[in-house]
Amino acid sequence: MAHEPQPQPPDELDAEAVRTWSSLALAALGRAREDIDAINVYPVADADTGTNLYLTAESADRALEGAFATVTDGTAGTSLPEAVRAFAHGALVGARGNSGTILAQLLRGVADVLGDEPAGRGPARLLAQALARAAEEAYQAVAHPVEGTMLTVAAAAARAAEIAEAAAGTAADVAAAAYDGARAALAETPGQLPVLGRAGVVDAGGCGLVAVLGALWQALSGQEPAVEPVRGRAVPVPQSAAPCAEDQGGPAYEVIYLLEAPEAQVSELRTRLDGLGDSLVVVGGDGLWNVHVHVDDPGAAVEAGVVAGRPYRIRITHFGDERRRARGERTQRAVVAVVQGEGLAVLCEEAGATTVLARPAEAPAVAELADAVRRAHAREVVLLPNGTEHRAVAAAAAGRARAEGIRVAVIPTRSEVQGLAALAVHDADASFDEDVVAMTAAAGATRYGELAVAERQSFTSAGICQAGDVLGLIDGDVAVIGADLARTAESVLDRMLGSGGELVTLVLGPEVPDALAARLEAYVQHGHLAVDTVTYRGGRWSAPLLIGVE
């Protein structure tokens, strides 16, 4: 259930105030998303700044709600430090694009101040210091800061907040001053950045930051901002505001990934990536970072992350596709797939699909899946839910897309291996109906198995299992209960191949050794000479083992 924002007393800065701020900021960015997308001309005219800010704020809000949800006994509430840290961490792991990455670092700066024990400092002083730290850390995160951007807006907000605090204002007064300072700075951005002046628009990222700061003021004062970003400012948004990619030039790819690495390695990473491209932003700390860069060689950018530590949730976007979308050009057909596992997401993206990453026991939101359909920017979309628990969400997202004029077909794939089989026969040159029929047939002809570890004693279709037992599922039902992964997998393969098969697909979870794949491949070859085997890594959040038999 969504949190109902509660206005705070004008000098109250606590966990509930942060929660209200988050809810109001998400709502404000949702209202302004399309307008902000429309004025996005810097650093790349790809019409996604509003969407990226919204998705970043959504991730932050989800993490914050999770922090509140952990308090169930009613004896102790979520503290201010816990709330702001969860808020910032959610933005960090869910940051999208250049603007979302900078927003994540701004929130981290706020958390660095409010996340400490605030003894001896009143709410107004704390907030002013938090906004100052946010602007400082955001500038430090960007390899080559440019004025006339959301950095400029953040710095102006921080200066105005410090002046208000020095005048003995309340926390609400400080927030109001920051909001007004940000609005004034936003209005000046076309004169600071030539590309904005030529297009006749203000900076899109700065516009989003104004919405976030307006939400902060509303959370602390209970007063709704009188001026909405973009619409309320009478900012000109010409139809041709976003210059085409060929006019701007620049690197061809955007690369984003999360990185687990020590700070010393990240310093070297910054230097290495700075030599590969531009728009470099590295945010985070305490061993977890979000890396964003524009390059011509995405492989080299990812390899730099491998040298520094462990990159994951890797997203590579070709600006040619994004710029065509910005110009309103649609492709004829696209595939959108829900996947559980970062390696599977990369695999599906390499096959041309737009992906939505689902975590274990957590279905994606309808809005998130509907947004992925829009991001595919096609007249026709084939949607692969890849799990029975995702089918209702997929159907709802498809309904939203159809209402917007997009033709959508949901193929009832019940596992990622069925989705891979469907992707393998996808033919964008065939008619929509022929393509859907072929993909549905390929998915339906693929039996799927999964190995999982029992969390507790339970009754299953194969008998009673104990906590720690390995469960072998076939087509969703428990068929085998075993003591170890290898022998249970062999039993599952025997049963699945008993009725025939031509291709076995193995998807290994993050903790499963390569030796198991080699053992299972040899096992299949020994008992079924005519059957081929392919193996993939599912990555973080994938099941211990997925098996597909086509």
XYZ file of C-alpha atoms in Angstrom:
550
model
C 0.000 0.000 0.000
C 1.338 3.456 -0.929
C 2.310 5.728 1.940
C -0.091 8.600 2.488
C 2.054 11.769 2.856
C 1.612 13.453 6.243
C 2.455 17.172 6.587
C 5.073 17.751 9.294
C 5.307 20.509 11.890
C 7.515 23.278 10.453
C 10.571 22.358 12.520
C 10.238 18.556 12.610
C 12.885 16.586 10.721
C 12.463 12.882 11.421
C 12.032 9.558 9.630
C 8.377 10.238 8.862
C 9.330 13.561 7.256
C 11.795 11.743 4.981
C 9.102 9.193 4.129
C 6.660 11.953 3.223
C 9.328 13.746 1.181
C 9.998 10.568 -0.779
C 6.322 9.967 -1.561
C 5.745 13.561 -2.626
C 8.922 13.643 -4.743
C 7.916 10.464 -6.558
C 4.469 11.878 -7.264
C 5.893 15.204 -8.485
C 8.363 13.489 -10.816
C 5.577 11.261 -12.091
C 3.498 14.306 -13.022
C 6.443 16.078 -14.654
C 8.075 13.033 -16.281
C 6.860 13.496 -19.849
C 7.438 17.259 -19.817
C 10.983 16.814 -18.515
C 11.640 14.124 -21.136
C 10.523 16.591 -23.797
C 13.141 19.231 -22.876
C 16.045 16.772 -22.479
C 18.811 18.061 -24.780
C 21.931 17.694 -22.605
C 24.228 15.794 -22.325
C 22.426 13.624 -24.908
C 19.118 14.427 -26.573
C 17.544 11.039 -25.812
C 14.306 12.235 -24.188
C 14.639 10.160 -21.020
C 15.732 12.471 -18.181
C 12.276 12.646 -16.625
C 11.842 8.888 -16.860
C 15.296 8.230 -15.403
C 14.681 10.562 -12.471
C 11.297 8.983 -11.812
C 12.673 5.423 -11.852
C 15.535 6.453 -9.552
C 13.090 8.055 -7.127
C 10.848 4.991 -7.330
C 13.745 2.737 -6.339
C 14.601 5.082 -3.447
C 10.993 5.150 -2.269
C 10.728 1.353 -2.428
C 13.847 0.942 -0.288
C 12.578 3.494 2.217
C 9.230 1.732 2.513
C 11.154 -1.491 3.089
C 12.924 0.122 6.039
C 9.566 1.021 7.578
C 8.101 -2.403 6.799
C 10.764 -4.116 8.930
C 9.308 -2.491 12.040
C 6.394 -4.787 12.910
C 6.227 -5.077 16.700
C 5.173 -1.501 17.345
C 7.821 -1.007 20.025
C 10.291 1.057 18.044
C 9.941 3.118 14.920
C 12.387 3.710 12.098
C 15.005 6.298 13.078
C 16.025 9.284 10.979
C 19.499 7.794 10.223
C 17.915 4.473 9.163
C 15.405 6.242 6.929
C 17.853 8.496 5.092
C 20.355 5.678 4.585
C 17.683 3.426 3.107
C 16.462 6.318 0.933
C 19.948 7.001 -0.428
C 20.808 3.319 -0.873
C 17.631 2.710 -2.866
C 18.499 5.591 -5.184
C 22.056 4.300 -5.587
C 21.106 0.767 -6.635
C 18.267 1.954 -8.870
C 19.860 5.047 -10.445
C 19.131 5.465 -14.145
C 21.000 7.661 -16.584
C 23.182 10.690 -15.953
C 20.501 12.612 -14.056
C 19.416 9.694 -11.887
C 23.012 8.955 -10.948
C 23.562 12.558 -9.846
C 20.282 12.513 -7.897
C 21.503 9.385 -6.105
C 24.685 11.170 -5.052
C 22.719 14.200 -3.878
C 20.654 11.934 -1.642
C 23.813 10.248 -0.396
C 25.161 13.655 0.597
C 21.964 14.323 2.532
C 22.300 10.917 4.218
C 25.927 11.578 5.136
C 24.751 14.448 7.346
C 21.336 13.281 8.552
C 22.586 9.712 8.956
C 24.893 10.732 11.803
C 23.680 11.281 15.321
C 22.489 14.907 15.143
C 23.223 15.814 18.786
C 23.561 19.548 19.359
C 22.294 20.564 15.927
C 18.767 21.784 15.330
C 16.667 20.639 12.342
C 17.258 23.818 10.320
C 21.023 23.634 10.704
C 21.034 19.909 9.924
C 19.039 20.405 6.746
C 21.186 23.302 5.530
C 24.341 21.270 6.132
C 22.812 18.253 4.401
C 21.968 20.245 1.263
C 25.452 21.766 1.221
C 27.072 18.321 1.523
C 24.775 17.009 -1.219
C 25.868 19.671 -3.706
C 29.530 19.211 -2.774
C 29.460 15.440 -3.237
C 27.542 15.702 -6.508
C 30.203 17.988 -7.994
C 32.916 15.590 -6.828
C 31.156 12.622 -8.435
C 31.114 14.175 -11.919
C 34.448 13.902 -13.729
C 34.038 17.221 -15.563
C 31.307 19.377 -13.977
C 29.418 21.694 -16.332
C 27.489 24.767 -15.217
C 23.928 25.248 -16.380
C 23.012 21.729 -15.238
C 21.393 20.179 -12.176
C 24.738 20.641 -10.407
C 24.293 24.402 -10.708
C 20.736 24.132 -9.421
C 21.861 22.022 -6.449
C 24.600 24.497 -5.528
C 22.183 27.437 -5.673
C 19.703 25.571 -3.472
C 22.437 24.879 -0.926
C 23.534 28.537 -0.819
C 19.971 29.739 -0.316
C 19.431 27.155 2.432
C 22.530 28.346 4.321
C 21.339 31.958 4.180
C 17.908 30.980 5.523
C 19.448 28.955 8.360
C 21.761 31.822 9.290
C 18.682 34.027 9.613
C 17.338 31.661 12.314
C 14.769 30.089 10.056
C 12.980 26.797 10.717
C 13.630 23.615 8.759
C 10.599 24.482 6.612
C 12.084 27.953 5.978
C 15.366 26.353 4.909
C 13.520 24.010 2.535
C 11.501 26.905 1.105
C 14.668 28.915 0.493
C 16.349 25.947 -1.188
C 13.317 25.478 -3.441
C 13.187 29.158 -4.395
C 16.956 29.258 -4.967
C 16.754 26.209 -7.184
C 13.910 27.684 -9.240
C 15.846 30.917 -9.774
C 18.970 29.008 -10.810
C 16.958 26.809 -13.174
C 15.644 29.867 -14.984
C 19.240 30.981 -15.645
C 20.456 27.688 -17.153
C 19.692 28.555 -20.811
C 22.160 31.439 -20.535
C 24.857 29.215 -19.041
C 24.734 26.250 -21.407
C 24.569 27.136 -25.136
C 22.737 23.953 -26.168
C 19.886 24.899 -23.819
C 19.780 28.442 -25.133
C 19.588 27.246 -28.745
C 16.751 24.883 -27.911
C 14.930 27.456 -25.794
C 14.604 25.211 -22.739
C 15.885 24.977 -19.176
C 18.031 22.074 -18.016
C 15.961 18.894 -17.724
C 17.900 17.456 -14.792
C 17.673 20.737 -12.925
C 13.955 20.789 -13.595
C 13.634 17.404 -11.918
C 15.678 18.573 -8.941
C 13.323 21.523 -8.502
C 10.460 19.023 -8.262
C 12.332 17.052 -5.588
C 13.100 20.183 -3.552
C 9.513 21.377 -3.885
C 8.452 18.048 -2.402
C 10.865 18.575 0.497
C 9.364 21.953 1.269
C 5.840 20.520 1.043
C 6.775 17.653 3.389
C 8.055 20.055 6.046
C 5.489 22.830 5.674
C 2.316 21.121 4.534
C 2.033 23.695 1.741
C 1.848 22.581 -1.877
C 4.281 24.313 -4.273
C 2.401 26.843 -6.339
C 4.576 26.275 -9.388
C 5.018 22.871 -11.029
C 8.270 22.300 -12.955
C 7.984 22.910 -16.706
C 4.237 23.466 -16.934
C 4.026 26.176 -14.296
C 7.177 27.989 -15.381
C 5.992 28.799 -18.893
C 9.187 27.267 -20.214
C 9.105 27.042 -24.017
C 9.170 23.440 -25.184
C 9.357 23.549 -28.984
C 8.466 20.404 -30.925
C 12.016 20.191 -32.204
C 13.608 20.882 -28.828
C 15.778 17.785 -28.898
C 18.402 18.065 -31.627
C 19.077 14.828 -33.419
C 22.007 12.693 -32.403
C 23.898 13.255 -35.614
C 23.959 17.000 -34.885
C 25.422 16.521 -31.405
C 27.894 13.754 -32.074
C 29.583 12.152 -29.097
C 30.036 8.539 -27.996
C 27.648 5.906 -29.282
C 26.857 4.022 -26.040
C 25.738 4.634 -22.490
C 27.126 2.134 -19.980
C 25.783 1.832 -16.425
C 26.585 -0.753 -13.800
C 26.758 -1.307 -10.074
C 30.232 -2.065 -8.799
C 31.491 -3.706 -5.631
C 35.042 -2.397 -5.146
C 37.305 -0.696 -2.584
C 37.669 3.069 -2.857
C 41.310 2.858 -3.943
C 40.322 0.831 -6.994
C 37.509 3.237 -7.834
C 39.967 6.119 -8.047
C 41.905 4.204 -10.711
C 38.631 3.285 -12.434
C 37.679 6.951 -12.762
C 40.961 7.686 -14.513
C 40.595 4.745 -16.850
C 36.984 5.499 -17.801
C 37.713 9.202 -18.240
C 40.081 8.235 -21.040
C 37.412 6.125 -22.744
C 34.554 8.606 -23.059
C 32.599 11.422 -21.419
C 29.663 12.126 -19.072
C 31.481 10.097 -16.418
C 29.712 9.966 -13.056
C 30.742 7.574 -10.286
C 28.622 7.738 -7.135
C 28.353 5.764 -3.922
C 30.830 4.617 -1.315
C 31.420 2.033 1.408
C 32.264 -0.567 -1.200
C 29.210 -0.109 -3.477
C 29.219 2.247 -6.457
C 27.042 3.195 -9.406
C 29.080 3.858 -12.544
C 27.775 5.844 -15.529
C 29.741 6.749 -18.669
C 29.248 7.431 -22.395
C 31.726 5.547 -24.597
C 32.299 4.145 -28.069
C 33.675 0.883 -26.682
C 31.221 -0.494 -24.083
C 33.280 -3.668 -23.669
C 36.270 -1.653 -22.505
C 34.084 0.219 -19.992
C 32.813 -3.034 -18.525
C 36.316 -4.527 -18.513
C 37.519 -1.523 -16.522
C 34.908 -2.393 -13.932
C 36.090 -6.020 -13.845
C 39.630 -4.812 -13.145
C 38.385 -2.607 -10.294
C 36.029 -5.103 -8.662
C 32.751 -6.882 -9.423
C 30.420 -5.113 -11.837
C 26.819 -6.298 -12.093
C 23.416 -5.077 -13.262
C 25.170 -3.950 -16.421
C 23.048 -1.878 -18.821
C 24.343 -0.883 -22.252
C 22.246 1.431 -24.405
C 22.993 2.395 -27.991
C 22.225 6.068 -28.452
C 21.128 5.496 -32.026
C 18.078 3.660 -30.694
C 17.469 6.249 -27.978
C 17.812 9.176 -30.358
C 15.404 7.618 -32.832
C 12.998 7.319 -29.923
C 13.614 10.963 -29.016
C 12.678 11.951 -32.575
C 9.458 9.981 -32.255
C 10.529 7.151 -34.547
C 9.222 3.703 -33.625
C 10.558 0.318 -34.587
C 7.985 -2.147 -35.831
C 8.384 -4.801 -33.129
C 10.217 -5.434 -29.876
C 10.392 -8.039 -27.135
C 10.166 -7.219 -23.418
C 11.201 -9.928 -20.943
C 10.978 -10.221 -17.165
C 14.038 -12.032 -15.833
C 15.311 -13.077 -12.412
C 19.092 -12.906 -12.629
C 21.457 -10.259 -13.878
C 23.320 -12.637 -16.198
C 20.003 -13.658 -17.750
C 19.159 -9.980 -18.260
C 22.390 -9.435 -20.200
C 21.742 -12.594 -22.217
C 18.255 -11.440 -23.193
C 19.456 -7.928 -23.988
C 22.136 -9.349 -26.284
C 19.303 -11.145 -28.086
C 17.588 -7.784 -28.597
C 15.058 -7.784 -25.755
C 14.273 -4.994 -23.328
C 14.455 -6.487 -19.846
C 12.906 -5.914 -16.438
C 14.882 -7.455 -13.579
C 12.809 -9.217 -10.910
C 14.147 -10.218 -7.517
C 13.284 -13.527 -5.839
C 9.696 -13.608 -4.546
C 9.176 -10.027 -5.757
C 7.163 -9.374 -8.907
C 7.913 -6.149 -10.806
C 5.411 -3.340 -10.464
C 2.850 -2.860 -13.224
C 4.190 0.669 -13.799
C 7.745 -0.629 -14.169
C 6.732 -3.226 -16.754
C 4.507 -0.766 -18.621
C 7.416 1.673 -18.734
C 9.641 -1.050 -20.224
C 7.066 -1.548 -22.978
C 7.180 2.177 -23.684
C 11.005 2.215 -23.623
C 11.039 -0.487 -26.282
C 9.414 2.209 -28.456
C 7.818 -0.168 -30.914
C 4.410 -0.379 -32.552
C 4.190 -4.039 -31.570
C 5.566 -5.680 -28.419
C 5.849 -9.316 -27.418
C 5.883 -9.597 -23.618
C 7.526 -12.573 -21.878
C 6.580 -12.739 -18.144
C 8.852 -15.789 -17.549
C 7.046 -16.847 -14.380
C 3.489 -17.707 -13.385
C 3.763 -15.158 -10.573
C 4.450 -12.419 -13.146
C 1.575 -13.139 -15.520
C -1.002 -10.940 -13.790
C 1.412 -8.002 -13.744
C 2.259 -8.598 -17.412
C -1.427 -8.651 -18.346
C -2.062 -5.382 -16.501
C 0.984 -3.719 -18.111
C -0.134 -4.938 -21.532
C -3.555 -3.414 -20.913
C -1.982 -0.034 -20.166
C 0.157 -0.217 -23.293
C -2.802 -1.154 -25.478
C -4.656 1.891 -24.169
C -1.742 3.953 -25.523
C -2.051 2.400 -28.973
C 0.685 -0.250 -28.706
C -0.167 -3.741 -29.931
C 0.934 -6.189 -27.227
C 0.875 -9.969 -27.005
C 1.687 -11.744 -23.739
C 3.213 -15.184 -24.252
C 2.562 -17.274 -21.102
C 6.192 -18.260 -20.476
C 6.522 -19.819 -17.010
C 10.322 -19.831 -16.746
C 13.321 -17.971 -18.137
C 14.335 -21.047 -20.142
C 10.986 -20.909 -21.936
C 11.627 -17.232 -22.579
C 15.048 -18.031 -24.056
C 13.453 -20.623 -26.338
C 10.895 -18.054 -27.490
C 13.584 -15.428 -28.088
C 15.583 -17.895 -30.178
C 12.818 -18.110 -32.804
C 11.745 -14.449 -32.685
C 11.536 -13.077 -36.241
C 10.910 -9.353 -36.536
C 10.409 -9.700 -40.294
C 7.489 -12.126 -39.948
C 3.968 -10.853 -39.375
C 3.059 -10.131 -35.768
C 0.686 -13.086 -35.556
C 3.163 -15.496 -37.147
C 5.919 -14.345 -34.801
C 3.721 -14.711 -31.725
C 2.572 -18.177 -32.769
C 6.154 -19.353 -33.410
C 7.422 -17.944 -30.107
C 4.480 -19.441 -28.209
C 5.068 -22.838 -29.795
C 8.790 -22.752 -28.939
C 8.049 -21.846 -25.318
C 5.366 -24.502 -25.043
C 7.720 -27.166 -26.441
C 10.258 -26.447 -23.702
C 9.904 -28.340 -20.441
C 11.397 -26.435 -17.558
C 13.040 -27.569 -14.367
C 14.486 -25.776 -11.381
C 16.559 -26.674 -8.360
C 15.920 -24.877 -5.108
C 16.844 -25.354 -1.452
C 14.004 -25.932 1.032
C 13.799 -23.235 3.698
C 11.647 -25.258 6.118
C 9.958 -28.613 6.581
C 7.066 -28.881 4.169
C 4.738 -31.280 2.391
C 5.411 -31.489 -1.362
C 4.120 -33.542 -4.292
C 7.230 -35.720 -3.872
C 6.859 -36.222 -0.113
C 7.968 -34.390 3.017
C 11.104 -32.245 2.711
C 13.281 -30.884 5.495
C 15.026 -27.517 5.708
C 18.190 -27.678 3.611
C 16.950 -30.397 1.243
C 17.487 -29.822 -2.471
C 14.183 -29.727 -4.340
C 14.006 -30.670 -8.013
C 10.979 -29.081 -9.687
C 9.666 -30.048 -13.115
C 7.085 -27.806 -14.773
C 6.492 -26.119 -11.433
C 5.916 -29.208 -9.276
C 8.397 -30.830 -6.878
C 9.447 -34.117 -8.489
C 12.642 -34.971 -6.602
C 13.888 -34.399 -3.064
C 17.645 -34.846 -2.728
C 20.587 -34.232 -0.468
C 22.939 -32.485 -2.897
C 22.674 -30.344 -5.985
C 24.520 -32.587 -8.463
C 22.636 -35.838 -7.832
C 19.292 -34.078 -7.660
C 20.021 -32.327 -10.969
C 20.874 -35.679 -12.585
C 17.592 -37.165 -11.364
C 15.669 -34.199 -12.759
C 17.463 -34.506 -16.111
C 16.640 -38.211 -16.291
C 12.962 -37.506 -15.813
C 12.871 -34.564 -18.211
C 14.730 -36.431 -20.965
C 12.680 -39.601 -20.476
C 10.150 -38.347 -23.018
C 12.821 -37.173 -25.456
C 14.588 -33.929 -26.219
C 17.061 -32.300 -28.603
C 18.593 -29.474 -26.558
C 19.270 -29.057 -22.835
C 19.760 -25.543 -21.485
C 21.464 -25.125 -18.110
C 21.399 -21.790 -16.274
C 23.716 -21.767 -13.259
C 23.142 -19.595 -10.202
C 25.840 -17.302 -8.792
C 27.080 -19.767 -6.151
C 27.129 -22.863 -8.355
C 30.646 -23.956 -9.453
C 31.533 -24.469 -13.110
C 32.406 -28.063 -12.216
C 28.696 -28.831 -11.830
C 28.015 -27.659 -15.393
C 30.817 -29.867 -16.703
C 29.458 -32.842 -14.738
C 25.910 -32.358 -16.012
C 27.040 -31.859 -19.613
C 28.993 -35.129 -19.406
C 25.998 -36.851 -17.809
C 23.699 -35.787 -20.650
C 26.229 -36.753 -23.318
C 26.761 -40.195 -21.764
C 23.078 -41.076 -21.590
C 21.731 -39.145 -24.582
C 24.244 -38.925 -27.404
C 21.943 -36.979 -29.732
C 21.156 -34.238 -27.207
C 23.138 -30.999 -27.223
C 23.779 -28.944 -24.065
C 24.292 -25.191 -23.674
C 25.215 -23.500 -20.389
C 24.749 -19.914 -19.208
C 25.386 -18.026 -16.001
C 22.196 -16.635 -14.461
C 23.997 -14.120 -12.292
C 22.870 -12.526 -9.058
C 19.304 -13.374 -7.926
C 18.937 -16.330 -10.289
C 17.895 -19.756 -8.983
C 20.668 -22.271 -8.128
C 19.940 -24.122 -11.374
C 17.428 -23.797 -14.199
C 17.007 -26.588 -16.739
C 15.254 -26.404 -20.086
C 14.625 -29.333 -22.434
C 13.475 -28.555 -25.961
